[in-house]
């Protein structure tokens, strides 16, 4: 039995068993974080995102509303994730970079 939490008209869901509990579009593996990055960083408009990922405009606006409502908490989580990634990069050097640089 799923213990998924629902919000924003059931379009945005969280479930610890899916995407590590990150909020995402219901029945899709598209995170709120993805929508925010496409919209804010890549400057895609809602129509472009919806067309590119076969989503409804309501999905895009629900994700953005969710983000702006929980922005502080989400930013804290995302910053912690970035710090973890940086630590992992220090501890585990890229094998591809080693090959490209000519080392074995």
PDB file of N, CA and C in Angstrom:
ATOM      1  N   UNK A   1       0.842  -1.186   0.000  1.00  0.00           N
ATOM      2  CA  UNK A   1       0.000   0.000   0.000  1.00  0.00           C
ATOM      3  C   UNK A   1       0.881   1.241   0.000  1.00  0.00           C
ATOM      4  N   UNK A   2       0.583   2.193  -0.838  1.00  0.00           N
ATOM      5  CA  UNK A   2       1.358   3.423  -0.952  1.00  0.00           C
ATOM      6  C   UNK A   2       0.970   4.400   0.150  1.00  0.00           C
ATOM      7  N   UNK A   3       1.961   5.115   0.635  1.00  0.00           N
ATOM      8  CA  UNK A   3       1.711   6.157   1.628  1.00  0.00           C
ATOM      9  C   UNK A   3       2.014   7.522   1.028  1.00  0.00           C
ATOM     10  N   UNK A   4       1.684   7.685  -0.234  1.00  0.00           N
ATOM     11  CA  UNK A   4       1.995   8.925  -0.953  1.00  0.00           C
ATOM     12  C   UNK A   4       1.181  10.083  -0.394  1.00  0.00           C
ATOM     13  N   UNK A   5       1.842  11.206  -0.213  1.00  0.00           N
ATOM     14  CA  UNK A   5       1.161  12.434   0.181  1.00  0.00           C
ATOM     15  C   UNK A   5       0.805  13.193  -1.091  1.00  0.00           C
ATOM     16  N   UNK A   6      -0.393  13.730  -1.134  1.00  0.00           N
ATOM     17  CA  UNK A   6      -0.850  14.450  -2.318  1.00  0.00           C
ATOM     18  C   UNK A   6      -1.010  15.928  -2.002  1.00  0.00           C
ATOM     19  N   UNK A   7      -0.793  16.753  -3.007  1.00  0.00           N
ATOM     20  CA  UNK A   7      -0.985  18.188  -2.828  1.00  0.00           C
ATOM     21  C   UNK A   7      -1.247  18.859  -4.166  1.00  0.00           C
ATOM     22  N   UNK A   8      -1.574  20.134  -4.115  1.00  0.00           N
ATOM     23  CA  UNK A   8      -1.847  20.946  -5.301  1.00  0.00           C
ATOM     24  C   UNK A   8      -2.755  20.190  -6.278  1.00  0.00           C
ATOM     25  N   UNK A   9      -3.980  19.982  -5.835  1.00  0.00           N
ATOM     26  CA  UNK A   9      -4.978  19.348  -6.701  1.00  0.00           C
ATOM     27  C   UNK A   9      -4.516  17.977  -7.200  1.00  0.00           C
ATOM     28  N   UNK A  10      -3.789  17.252  -6.386  1.00  0.00           N
ATOM     29  CA  UNK A  10      -3.306  15.895  -6.693  1.00  0.00           C
ATOM     30  C   UNK A  10      -2.331  15.838  -7.863  1.00  0.00           C
ATOM     31  N   UNK A  11      -1.851  16.953  -8.322  1.00  0.00           N
ATOM     32  CA  UNK A  11      -0.890  16.960  -9.435  1.00  0.00           C
ATOM     33  C   UNK A  11       0.545  16.803  -8.953  1.00  0.00           C
ATOM     34  N   UNK A  12       0.848  17.273  -7.753  1.00  0.00           N
ATOM     35  CA  UNK A  12       2.186  17.172  -7.183  1.00  0.00           C
ATOM     36  C   UNK A  12       2.120  16.178  -6.038  1.00  0.00           C
ATOM     37  N   UNK A  13       2.979  15.175  -6.095  1.00  0.00           N
ATOM     38  CA  UNK A  13       2.967  14.131  -5.075  1.00  0.00           C
ATOM     39  C   UNK A  13       4.361  13.938  -4.494  1.00  0.00           C
ATOM     40  N   UNK A  14       4.376  13.393  -3.286  1.00  0.00           N
ATOM     41  CA  UNK A  14       5.630  12.952  -2.683  1.00  0.00           C
ATOM     42  C   UNK A  14       5.412  11.540  -2.180  1.00  0.00           C
ATOM     43  N   UNK A  15       6.396  10.707  -2.362  1.00  0.00           N
ATOM     44  CA  UNK A  15       6.331   9.311  -1.930  1.00  0.00           C
ATOM     45  C   UNK A  15       7.773   8.867  -1.702  1.00  0.00           C
ATOM     46  N   UNK A  16       8.083   8.411  -0.503  1.00  0.00           N
ATOM     47  CA  UNK A  16       9.458   8.014  -0.187  1.00  0.00           C
ATOM     48  C   UNK A  16       9.976   6.922  -1.110  1.00  0.00           C
ATOM     49  N   UNK A  17       9.089   6.165  -1.721  1.00  0.00           N
ATOM     50  CA  UNK A  17       9.507   5.096  -2.620  1.00  0.00           C
ATOM     51  C   UNK A  17       9.775   5.544  -4.050  1.00  0.00           C
ATOM     52  N   UNK A  18       9.503   6.805  -4.340  1.00  0.00           N
ATOM     53  CA  UNK A  18       9.682   7.320  -5.700  1.00  0.00           C
ATOM     54  C   UNK A  18      10.549   8.577  -5.647  1.00  0.00           C
ATOM     55  N   UNK A  19      11.627   8.574  -6.400  1.00  0.00           N
ATOM     56  CA  UNK A  19      12.537   9.726  -6.498  1.00  0.00           C
ATOM     57  C   UNK A  19      13.019  10.205  -5.132  1.00  0.00           C
ATOM     58  N   UNK A  20      13.197   9.266  -4.219  1.00  0.00           N
ATOM     59  CA  UNK A  20      13.711   9.616  -2.894  1.00  0.00           C
ATOM     60  C   UNK A  20      12.801  10.531  -2.101  1.00  0.00           C
ATOM     61  N   UNK A  21      11.522  10.509  -2.417  1.00  0.00           N
ATOM     62  CA  UNK A  21      10.573  11.344  -1.697  1.00  0.00           C
ATOM     63  C   UNK A  21      10.481  12.772  -2.197  1.00  0.00           C
ATOM     64  N   UNK A  22      11.166  13.064  -3.295  1.00  0.00           N
ATOM     65  CA  UNK A  22      11.120  14.426  -3.832  1.00  0.00           C
ATOM     66  C   UNK A  22       9.756  14.697  -4.470  1.00  0.00           C
ATOM     67  N   UNK A  23       9.227  15.913  -4.293  1.00  0.00           N
ATOM     68  CA  UNK A  23       7.949  16.243  -4.926  1.00  0.00           C
ATOM     69  C   UNK A  23       8.083  16.198  -6.447  1.00  0.00           C
ATOM     70  N   UNK A  24       7.083  15.595  -7.080  1.00  0.00           N
ATOM     71  CA  UNK A  24       7.129  15.423  -8.532  1.00  0.00           C
ATOM     72  C   UNK A  24       5.722  15.413  -9.114  1.00  0.00           C
ATOM     73  N   UNK A  25       5.648  15.508 -10.435  1.00  0.00           N
ATOM     74  CA  UNK A  25       4.366  15.447 -11.135  1.00  0.00           C
ATOM     75  C   UNK A  25       3.789  14.041 -10.948  1.00  0.00           C
ATOM     76  N   UNK A  26       2.531  13.967 -10.571  1.00  0.00           N
ATOM     77  CA  UNK A  26       1.883  12.677 -10.328  1.00  0.00           C
ATOM     78  C   UNK A  26       1.996  11.764 -11.542  1.00  0.00           C
ATOM     79  N   UNK A  27       2.355  10.532 -11.288  1.00  0.00           N
ATOM     80  CA  UNK A  27       2.474   9.472 -12.292  1.00  0.00           C
ATOM     81  C   UNK A  27       3.533   9.762 -13.346  1.00  0.00           C
ATOM     82  N   UNK A  28       4.454  10.654 -13.031  1.00  0.00           N
ATOM     83  CA  UNK A  28       5.580  10.969 -13.904  1.00  0.00           C
ATOM     84  C   UNK A  28       6.829  11.039 -13.038  1.00  0.00           C
ATOM     85  N   UNK A  29       7.979  10.893 -13.628  1.00  0.00           N
ATOM     86  CA  UNK A  29       9.233  11.008 -12.882  1.00  0.00           C
ATOM     87  C   UNK A  29       9.876  12.377 -13.157  1.00  0.00           C
ATOM     88  N   UNK A  30       9.043  13.388 -13.193  1.00  0.00           N
ATOM     89  CA  UNK A  30       9.505  14.756 -13.407  1.00  0.00           C
ATOM     90  C   UNK A  30       9.329  15.506 -12.091  1.00  0.00           C
ATOM     91  N   UNK A  31      10.458  15.890 -11.507  1.00  0.00           N
ATOM     92  CA  UNK A  31      10.454  16.538 -10.202  1.00  0.00           C
ATOM     93  C   UNK A  31      10.067  18.016 -10.305  1.00  0.00           C
ATOM     94  N   UNK A  32       9.553  18.534  -9.206  1.00  0.00           N
ATOM     95  CA  UNK A  32       9.313  19.974  -9.106  1.00  0.00           C
ATOM     96  C   UNK A  32      10.623  20.704  -9.396  1.00  0.00           C
ATOM     97  N   UNK A  33      11.730  20.179  -8.892  1.00  0.00           N
ATOM     98  CA  UNK A  33      13.044  20.781  -9.125  1.00  0.00           C
ATOM     99  C   UNK A  33      13.345  20.897 -10.619  1.00  0.00           C
ATOM    100  N   UNK A  34      12.992  19.873 -11.397  1.00  0.00           N
ATOM    101  CA  UNK A  34      13.222  19.914 -12.844  1.00  0.00           C
ATOM    102  C   UNK A  34      12.439  21.056 -13.485  1.00  0.00           C
ATOM    103  N   UNK A  35      11.164  21.170 -13.127  1.00  0.00           N
ATOM    104  CA  UNK A  35      10.312  22.234 -13.677  1.00  0.00           C
ATOM    105  C   UNK A  35      10.904  23.601 -13.332  1.00  0.00           C
ATOM    106  N   UNK A  36      11.305  23.770 -12.074  1.00  0.00           N
ATOM    107  CA  UNK A  36      11.869  25.046 -11.626  1.00  0.00           C
ATOM    108  C   UNK A  36      13.140  25.373 -12.400  1.00  0.00           C
ATOM    109  N   UNK A  37      14.006  24.391 -12.593  1.00  0.00           N
ATOM    110  CA  UNK A  37      15.243  24.641 -13.335  1.00  0.00           C
ATOM    111  C   UNK A  37      14.961  25.004 -14.784  1.00  0.00           C
ATOM    112  N   UNK A  38      14.054  24.307 -15.414  1.00  0.00           N
ATOM    113  CA  UNK A  38      13.729  24.621 -16.807  1.00  0.00           C
ATOM    114  C   UNK A  38      13.138  26.025 -16.910  1.00  0.00           C
ATOM    115  N   UNK A  39      12.273  26.361 -15.966  1.00  0.00           N
ATOM    116  CA  UNK A  39      11.571  27.644 -15.996  1.00  0.00           C
ATOM    117  C   UNK A  39      12.490  28.803 -15.603  1.00  0.00           C
ATOM    118  N   UNK A  40      13.186  28.668 -14.478  1.00  0.00           N
ATOM    119  CA  UNK A  40      14.009  29.768 -13.956  1.00  0.00           C
ATOM    120  C   UNK A  40      15.390  29.851 -14.594  1.00  0.00           C
ATOM    121  N   UNK A  41      16.071  28.722 -14.712  1.00  0.00           N
ATOM    122  CA  UNK A  41      17.451  28.754 -15.192  1.00  0.00           C
ATOM    123  C   UNK A  41      17.554  28.736 -16.712  1.00  0.00           C
ATOM    124  N   UNK A  42      16.753  27.887 -17.344  1.00  0.00           N
ATOM    125  CA  UNK A  42      16.803  27.786 -18.802  1.00  0.00           C
ATOM    126  C   UNK A  42      15.843  28.748 -19.492  1.00  0.00           C
ATOM    127  N   UNK A  43      15.032  29.435 -18.688  1.00  0.00           N
ATOM    128  CA  UNK A  43      14.092  30.444 -19.202  1.00  0.00           C
ATOM    129  C   UNK A  43      13.087  29.874 -20.204  1.00  0.00           C
ATOM    130  N   UNK A  44      12.738  28.594 -20.017  1.00  0.00           N
ATOM    131  CA  UNK A  44      11.680  28.011 -20.844  1.00  0.00           C
ATOM    132  C   UNK A  44      10.345  28.520 -20.307  1.00  0.00           C
ATOM    133  N   UNK A  45       9.393  28.783 -21.195  1.00  0.00           N
ATOM    134  CA  UNK A  45       8.086  29.171 -20.685  1.00  0.00           C
ATOM    135  C   UNK A  45       7.251  27.912 -20.453  1.00  0.00           C
ATOM    136  N   UNK A  46       6.140  28.086 -19.770  1.00  0.00           N
ATOM    137  CA  UNK A  46       5.310  26.948 -19.383  1.00  0.00           C
ATOM    138  C   UNK A  46       4.858  26.134 -20.593  1.00  0.00           C
ATOM    139  N   UNK A  47       4.505  26.818 -21.683  1.00  0.00           N
ATOM    140  CA  UNK A  47       4.082  26.112 -22.900  1.00  0.00           C
ATOM    141  C   UNK A  47       5.196  25.233 -23.453  1.00  0.00           C
ATOM    142  N   UNK A  48       6.423  25.745 -23.455  1.00  0.00           N
ATOM    143  CA  UNK A  48       7.567  24.971 -23.960  1.00  0.00           C
ATOM    144  C   UNK A  48       7.801  23.719 -23.118  1.00  0.00           C
ATOM    145  N   UNK A  49       7.755  23.889 -21.803  1.00  0.00           N
ATOM    146  CA  UNK A  49       7.974  22.748 -20.911  1.00  0.00           C
ATOM    147  C   UNK A  49       6.886  21.709 -21.122  1.00  0.00           C
ATOM    148  N   UNK A  50       5.643  22.163 -21.168  1.00  0.00           N
ATOM    149  CA  UNK A  50       4.521  21.241 -21.349  1.00  0.00           C
ATOM    150  C   UNK A  50       4.655  20.471 -22.655  1.00  0.00           C
ATOM    151  N   UNK A  51       5.008  21.153 -23.721  1.00  0.00           N
ATOM    152  CA  UNK A  51       5.148  20.494 -25.024  1.00  0.00           C
ATOM    153  C   UNK A  51       6.339  19.541 -25.044  1.00  0.00           C
ATOM    154  N   UNK A  52       7.444  19.956 -24.468  1.00  0.00           N
ATOM    155  CA  UNK A  52       8.660  19.137 -24.502  1.00  0.00           C
ATOM    156  C   UNK A  52       8.528  17.857 -23.690  1.00  0.00           C
ATOM    157  N   UNK A  53       7.722  17.879 -22.635  1.00  0.00           N
ATOM    158  CA  UNK A  53       7.639  16.725 -21.735  1.00  0.00           C
ATOM    159  C   UNK A  53       6.240  16.134 -21.658  1.00  0.00           C
ATOM    160  N   UNK A  54       5.396  16.477 -22.620  1.00  0.00           N
ATOM    161  CA  UNK A  54       4.042  15.942 -22.697  1.00  0.00           C
ATOM    162  C   UNK A  54       3.289  16.096 -21.369  1.00  0.00           C
ATOM    163  N   UNK A  55       3.278  17.327 -20.875  1.00  0.00           N
ATOM    164  CA  UNK A  55       2.586  17.651 -19.637  1.00  0.00           C
ATOM    165  C   UNK A  55       1.461  18.631 -19.928  1.00  0.00           C
ATOM    166  N   UNK A  56       0.534  18.735 -18.996  1.00  0.00           N
ATOM    167  CA  UNK A  56      -0.499  19.751 -19.097  1.00  0.00           C
ATOM    168  C   UNK A  56       0.034  21.040 -18.476  1.00  0.00           C
ATOM    169  N   UNK A  57      -0.450  22.166 -18.953  1.00  0.00           N
ATOM    170  CA  UNK A  57      -0.042  23.443 -18.361  1.00  0.00           C
ATOM    171  C   UNK A  57      -0.332  23.470 -16.866  1.00  0.00           C
ATOM    172  N   UNK A  58      -1.423  22.844 -16.468  1.00  0.00           N
ATOM    173  CA  UNK A  58      -1.766  22.802 -15.043  1.00  0.00           C
ATOM    174  C   UNK A  58      -0.678  22.101 -14.234  1.00  0.00           C
ATOM    175  N   UNK A  59      -0.013  21.099 -14.825  1.00  0.00           N
ATOM    176  CA  UNK A  59       1.093  20.424 -14.137  1.00  0.00           C
ATOM    177  C   UNK A  59       2.241  21.400 -13.882  1.00  0.00           C
ATOM    178  N   UNK A  60       2.557  22.195 -14.883  1.00  0.00           N
ATOM    179  CA  UNK A  60       3.656  23.152 -14.770  1.00  0.00           C
ATOM    180  C   UNK A  60       3.336  24.189 -13.701  1.00  0.00           C
ATOM    181  N   UNK A  61       2.134  24.747 -13.767  1.00  0.00           N
ATOM    182  CA  UNK A  61       1.770  25.779 -12.806  1.00  0.00           C
ATOM    183  C   UNK A  61       1.613  25.214 -11.400  1.00  0.00           C
ATOM    184  N   UNK A  62       1.165  23.968 -11.279  1.00  0.00           N
ATOM    185  CA  UNK A  62       1.090  23.331  -9.961  1.00  0.00           C
ATOM    186  C   UNK A  62       2.489  23.155  -9.380  1.00  0.00           C
ATOM    187  N   UNK A  63       3.434  22.738 -10.214  1.00  0.00           N
ATOM    188  CA  UNK A  63       4.818  22.562  -9.751  1.00  0.00           C
ATOM    189  C   UNK A  63       5.412  23.897  -9.309  1.00  0.00           C
ATOM    190  N   UNK A  64       5.171  24.940 -10.081  1.00  0.00           N
ATOM    191  CA  UNK A  64       5.697  26.259  -9.719  1.00  0.00           C
ATOM    192  C   UNK A  64       5.026  26.795  -8.451  1.00  0.00           C
ATOM    193  N   UNK A  65       3.724  26.582  -8.320  1.00  0.00           N
ATOM    194  CA  UNK A  65       3.022  27.016  -7.107  1.00  0.00           C
ATOM    195  C   UNK A  65       3.561  26.273  -5.888  1.00  0.00           C
ATOM    196  N   UNK A  66       3.786  24.974  -6.046  1.00  0.00           N
ATOM    197  CA  UNK A  66       4.347  24.168  -4.961  1.00  0.00           C
ATOM    198  C   UNK A  66       5.719  24.714  -4.572  1.00  0.00           C
ATOM    199  N   UNK A  67       6.541  24.992  -5.562  1.00  0.00           N
ATOM    200  CA  UNK A  67       7.880  25.518  -5.305  1.00  0.00           C
ATOM    201  C   UNK A  67       7.814  26.847  -4.554  1.00  0.00           C
ATOM    202  N   UNK A  68       7.012  27.777  -5.031  1.00  0.00           N
ATOM    203  CA  UNK A  68       6.970  29.090  -4.390  1.00  0.00           C
ATOM    204  C   UNK A  68       6.371  29.014  -2.986  1.00  0.00           C
ATOM    205  N   UNK A  69       5.477  28.070  -2.759  1.00  0.00           N
ATOM    206  CA  UNK A  69       4.904  27.900  -1.422  1.00  0.00           C
ATOM    207  C   UNK A  69       5.932  27.326  -0.446  1.00  0.00           C
ATOM    208  N   UNK A  70       6.737  26.366  -0.906  1.00  0.00           N
ATOM    209  CA  UNK A  70       7.717  25.672  -0.055  1.00  0.00           C
ATOM    210  C   UNK A  70       9.158  26.046  -0.409  1.00  0.00           C
ATOM    211  N   UNK A  71       9.348  27.198  -1.015  1.00  0.00           N
ATOM    212  CA  UNK A  71      10.649  27.586  -1.561  1.00  0.00           C
ATOM    213  C   UNK A  71      11.797  27.474  -0.560  1.00  0.00           C
ATOM    214  N   UNK A  72      11.649  27.992   0.631  1.00  0.00           N
ATOM    215  CA  UNK A  72      12.745  27.985   1.605  1.00  0.00           C
ATOM    216  C   UNK A  72      13.143  26.556   1.943  1.00  0.00           C
ATOM    217  N   UNK A  73      12.176  25.718   2.245  1.00  0.00           N
ATOM    218  CA  UNK A  73      12.476  24.323   2.597  1.00  0.00           C
ATOM    219  C   UNK A  73      13.095  23.577   1.421  1.00  0.00           C
ATOM    220  N   UNK A  74      12.561  23.774   0.231  1.00  0.00           N
ATOM    221  CA  UNK A  74      13.106  23.090  -0.945  1.00  0.00           C
ATOM    222  C   UNK A  74      14.527  23.550  -1.240  1.00  0.00           C
ATOM    223  N   UNK A  75      14.786  24.842  -1.138  1.00  0.00           N
ATOM    224  CA  UNK A  75      16.135  25.353  -1.388  1.00  0.00           C
ATOM    225  C   UNK A  75      17.133  24.762  -0.400  1.00  0.00           C
ATOM    226  N   UNK A  76      16.728  24.603   0.856  1.00  0.00           N
ATOM    227  CA  UNK A  76      17.613  23.996   1.855  1.00  0.00           C
ATOM    228  C   UNK A  76      17.954  22.562   1.474  1.00  0.00           C
ATOM    229  N   UNK A  77      16.955  21.811   1.062  1.00  0.00           N
ATOM    230  CA  UNK A  77      17.180  20.418   0.651  1.00  0.00           C
ATOM    231  C   UNK A  77      18.100  20.377  -0.563  1.00  0.00           C
ATOM    232  N   UNK A  78      17.845  21.216  -1.546  1.00  0.00           N
ATOM    233  CA  UNK A  78      18.643  21.209  -2.774  1.00  0.00           C
ATOM    234  C   UNK A  78      20.083  21.636  -2.507  1.00  0.00           C
ATOM    235  N   UNK A  79      20.279  22.580  -1.586  1.00  0.00           N
ATOM    236  CA  UNK A  79      21.641  22.993  -1.237  1.00  0.00           C
ATOM    237  C   UNK A  79      22.397  21.858  -0.558  1.00  0.00           C
ATOM    238  N   UNK A  80      21.721  21.119   0.319  1.00  0.00           N
ATOM    239  CA  UNK A  80      22.354  19.962   0.966  1.00  0.00           C
ATOM    240  C   UNK A  80      22.725  18.905  -0.065  1.00  0.00           C
ATOM    241  N   UNK A  81      21.852  18.696  -1.042  1.00  0.00           N
ATOM    242  CA  UNK A  81      22.157  17.736  -2.111  1.00  0.00           C
ATOM    243  C   UNK A  81      23.403  18.167  -2.879  1.00  0.00           C
ATOM    244  N   UNK A  82      23.510  19.449  -3.184  1.00  0.00           N
ATOM    245  CA  UNK A  82      24.671  19.963  -3.916  1.00  0.00           C
ATOM    246  C   UNK A  82      25.957  19.777  -3.118  1.00  0.00           C
ATOM    247  N   UNK A  83      25.893  20.020  -1.814  1.00  0.00           N
ATOM    248  CA  UNK A  83      27.066  19.812  -0.963  1.00  0.00           C
ATOM    249  C   UNK A  83      27.483  18.347  -0.960  1.00  0.00           C
ATOM    250  N   UNK A  84      26.505  17.454  -0.902  1.00  0.00           N
ATOM    251  CA  UNK A  84      26.796  16.022  -0.939  1.00  0.00           C
ATOM    252  C   UNK A  84      27.460  15.644  -2.258  1.00  0.00           C
ATOM    253  N   UNK A  85      26.943  16.160  -3.354  1.00  0.00           N
ATOM    254  CA  UNK A  85      27.528  15.874  -4.668  1.00  0.00           C
ATOM    255  C   UNK A  85      28.977  16.359  -4.719  1.00  0.00           C
ATOM    256  N   UNK A  86      29.240  17.548  -4.213  1.00  0.00           N
ATOM    257  CA  UNK A  86      30.611  18.078  -4.202  1.00  0.00           C
ATOM    258  C   UNK A  86      31.534  17.201  -3.370  1.00  0.00           C
ATOM    259  N   UNK A  87      31.058  16.740  -2.220  1.00  0.00           N
ATOM    260  CA  UNK A  87      31.867  15.853  -1.378  1.00  0.00           C
ATOM    261  C   UNK A  87      32.154  14.538  -2.095  1.00  0.00           C
ATOM    262  N   UNK A  88      31.146  13.993  -2.755  1.00  0.00           N
ATOM    263  CA  UNK A  88      31.333  12.742  -3.490  1.00  0.00           C
ATOM    264  C   UNK A  88      32.327  12.921  -4.631  1.00  0.00           C
ATOM    265  N   UNK A  89      32.275  14.060  -5.289  1.00  0.00           N
ATOM    266  CA  UNK A  89      33.225  14.331  -6.378  1.00  0.00           C
ATOM    267  C   UNK A  89      34.662  14.374  -5.862  1.00  0.00           C
ATOM    268  N   UNK A  90      34.850  14.910  -4.673  1.00  0.00           N
ATOM    269  CA  UNK A  90      36.188  14.956  -4.076  1.00  0.00           C
ATOM    270  C   UNK A  90      36.674  13.547  -3.738  1.00  0.00           C
ATOM    271  N   UNK A  91      35.768  12.736  -3.196  1.00  0.00           N
ATOM    272  CA  UNK A  91      36.125  11.389  -2.742  1.00  0.00           C
ATOM    273  C   UNK A  91      36.229  10.380  -3.874  1.00  0.00           C
ATOM    274  N   UNK A  92      35.505  10.615  -4.965  1.00  0.00           N
ATOM    275  CA  UNK A  92      35.482   9.674  -6.081  1.00  0.00           C
ATOM    276  C   UNK A  92      35.764  10.411  -7.383  1.00  0.00           C
ATOM    277  N   UNK A  93      37.024  10.551  -7.745  1.00  0.00           N
ATOM    278  CA  UNK A  93      37.365  11.262  -8.982  1.00  0.00           C
ATOM    279  C   UNK A  93      36.740  10.594 -10.209  1.00  0.00           C
ATOM    280  N   UNK A  94      36.470  11.391 -11.196  1.00  0.00           N
ATOM    281  CA  UNK A  94      35.847  10.912 -12.425  1.00  0.00           C
ATOM    282  C   UNK A  94      36.765   9.966 -13.192  1.00  0.00           C
ATOM    283  N   UNK A  95      36.256   8.793 -13.517  1.00  0.00           N
ATOM    284  CA  UNK A  95      37.011   7.841 -14.337  1.00  0.00           C
ATOM    285  C   UNK A  95      37.157   8.379 -15.766  1.00  0.00           C
ATOM    286  N   UNK A  96      36.159   9.055 -16.245  1.00  0.00           N
ATOM    287  CA  UNK A  96      36.202   9.616 -17.598  1.00  0.00           C
ATOM    288  C   UNK A  96      37.297  10.679 -17.686  1.00  0.00           C
ATOM    289  N   UNK A  97      37.361  11.551 -16.702  1.00  0.00           N
ATOM    290  CA  UNK A  97      38.396  12.588 -16.698  1.00  0.00           C
ATOM    291  C   UNK A  97      39.783  11.954 -16.681  1.00  0.00           C
ATOM    292  N   UNK A  98      39.937  10.886 -15.929  1.00  0.00           N
ATOM    293  CA  UNK A  98      41.229  10.204 -15.858  1.00  0.00           C
ATOM    294  C   UNK A  98      41.621   9.656 -17.223  1.00  0.00           C
ATOM    295  N   UNK A  99      40.674   9.075 -17.946  1.00  0.00           N
ATOM    296  CA  UNK A  99      40.949   8.533 -19.282  1.00  0.00           C
ATOM    297  C   UNK A  99      41.264   9.666 -20.253  1.00  0.00           C
ATOM    298  N   UNK A 100      40.476  10.727 -20.202  1.00  0.00           N
ATOM    299  CA  UNK A 100      40.684  11.865 -21.098  1.00  0.00           C
ATOM    300  C   UNK A 100      42.043  12.515 -20.840  1.00  0.00           C
ATOM    301  N   UNK A 101      42.423  12.594 -19.582  1.00  0.00           N
ATOM    302  CA  UNK A 101      43.712  13.201 -19.223  1.00  0.00           C
ATOM    303  C   UNK A 101      44.895  12.276 -19.501  1.00  0.00           C
ATOM    304  N   UNK A 102      44.623  11.022 -19.882  1.00  0.00           N
ATOM    305  CA  UNK A 102      45.690  10.094 -20.250  1.00  0.00           C
ATOM    306  C   UNK A 102      46.211   9.230 -19.125  1.00  0.00           C
ATOM    307  N   UNK A 103      45.625   9.312 -17.959  1.00  0.00           N
ATOM    308  CA  UNK A 103      46.063   8.457 -16.851  1.00  0.00           C
ATOM    309  C   UNK A 103      45.270   7.159 -16.861  1.00  0.00           C
ATOM    310  N   UNK A 104      45.839   6.119 -16.305  1.00  0.00           N
ATOM    311  CA  UNK A 104      45.116   4.844 -16.203  1.00  0.00           C
ATOM    312  C   UNK A 104      44.724   4.604 -14.823  1.00  0.00           C
TER     313      UNK A 104
END
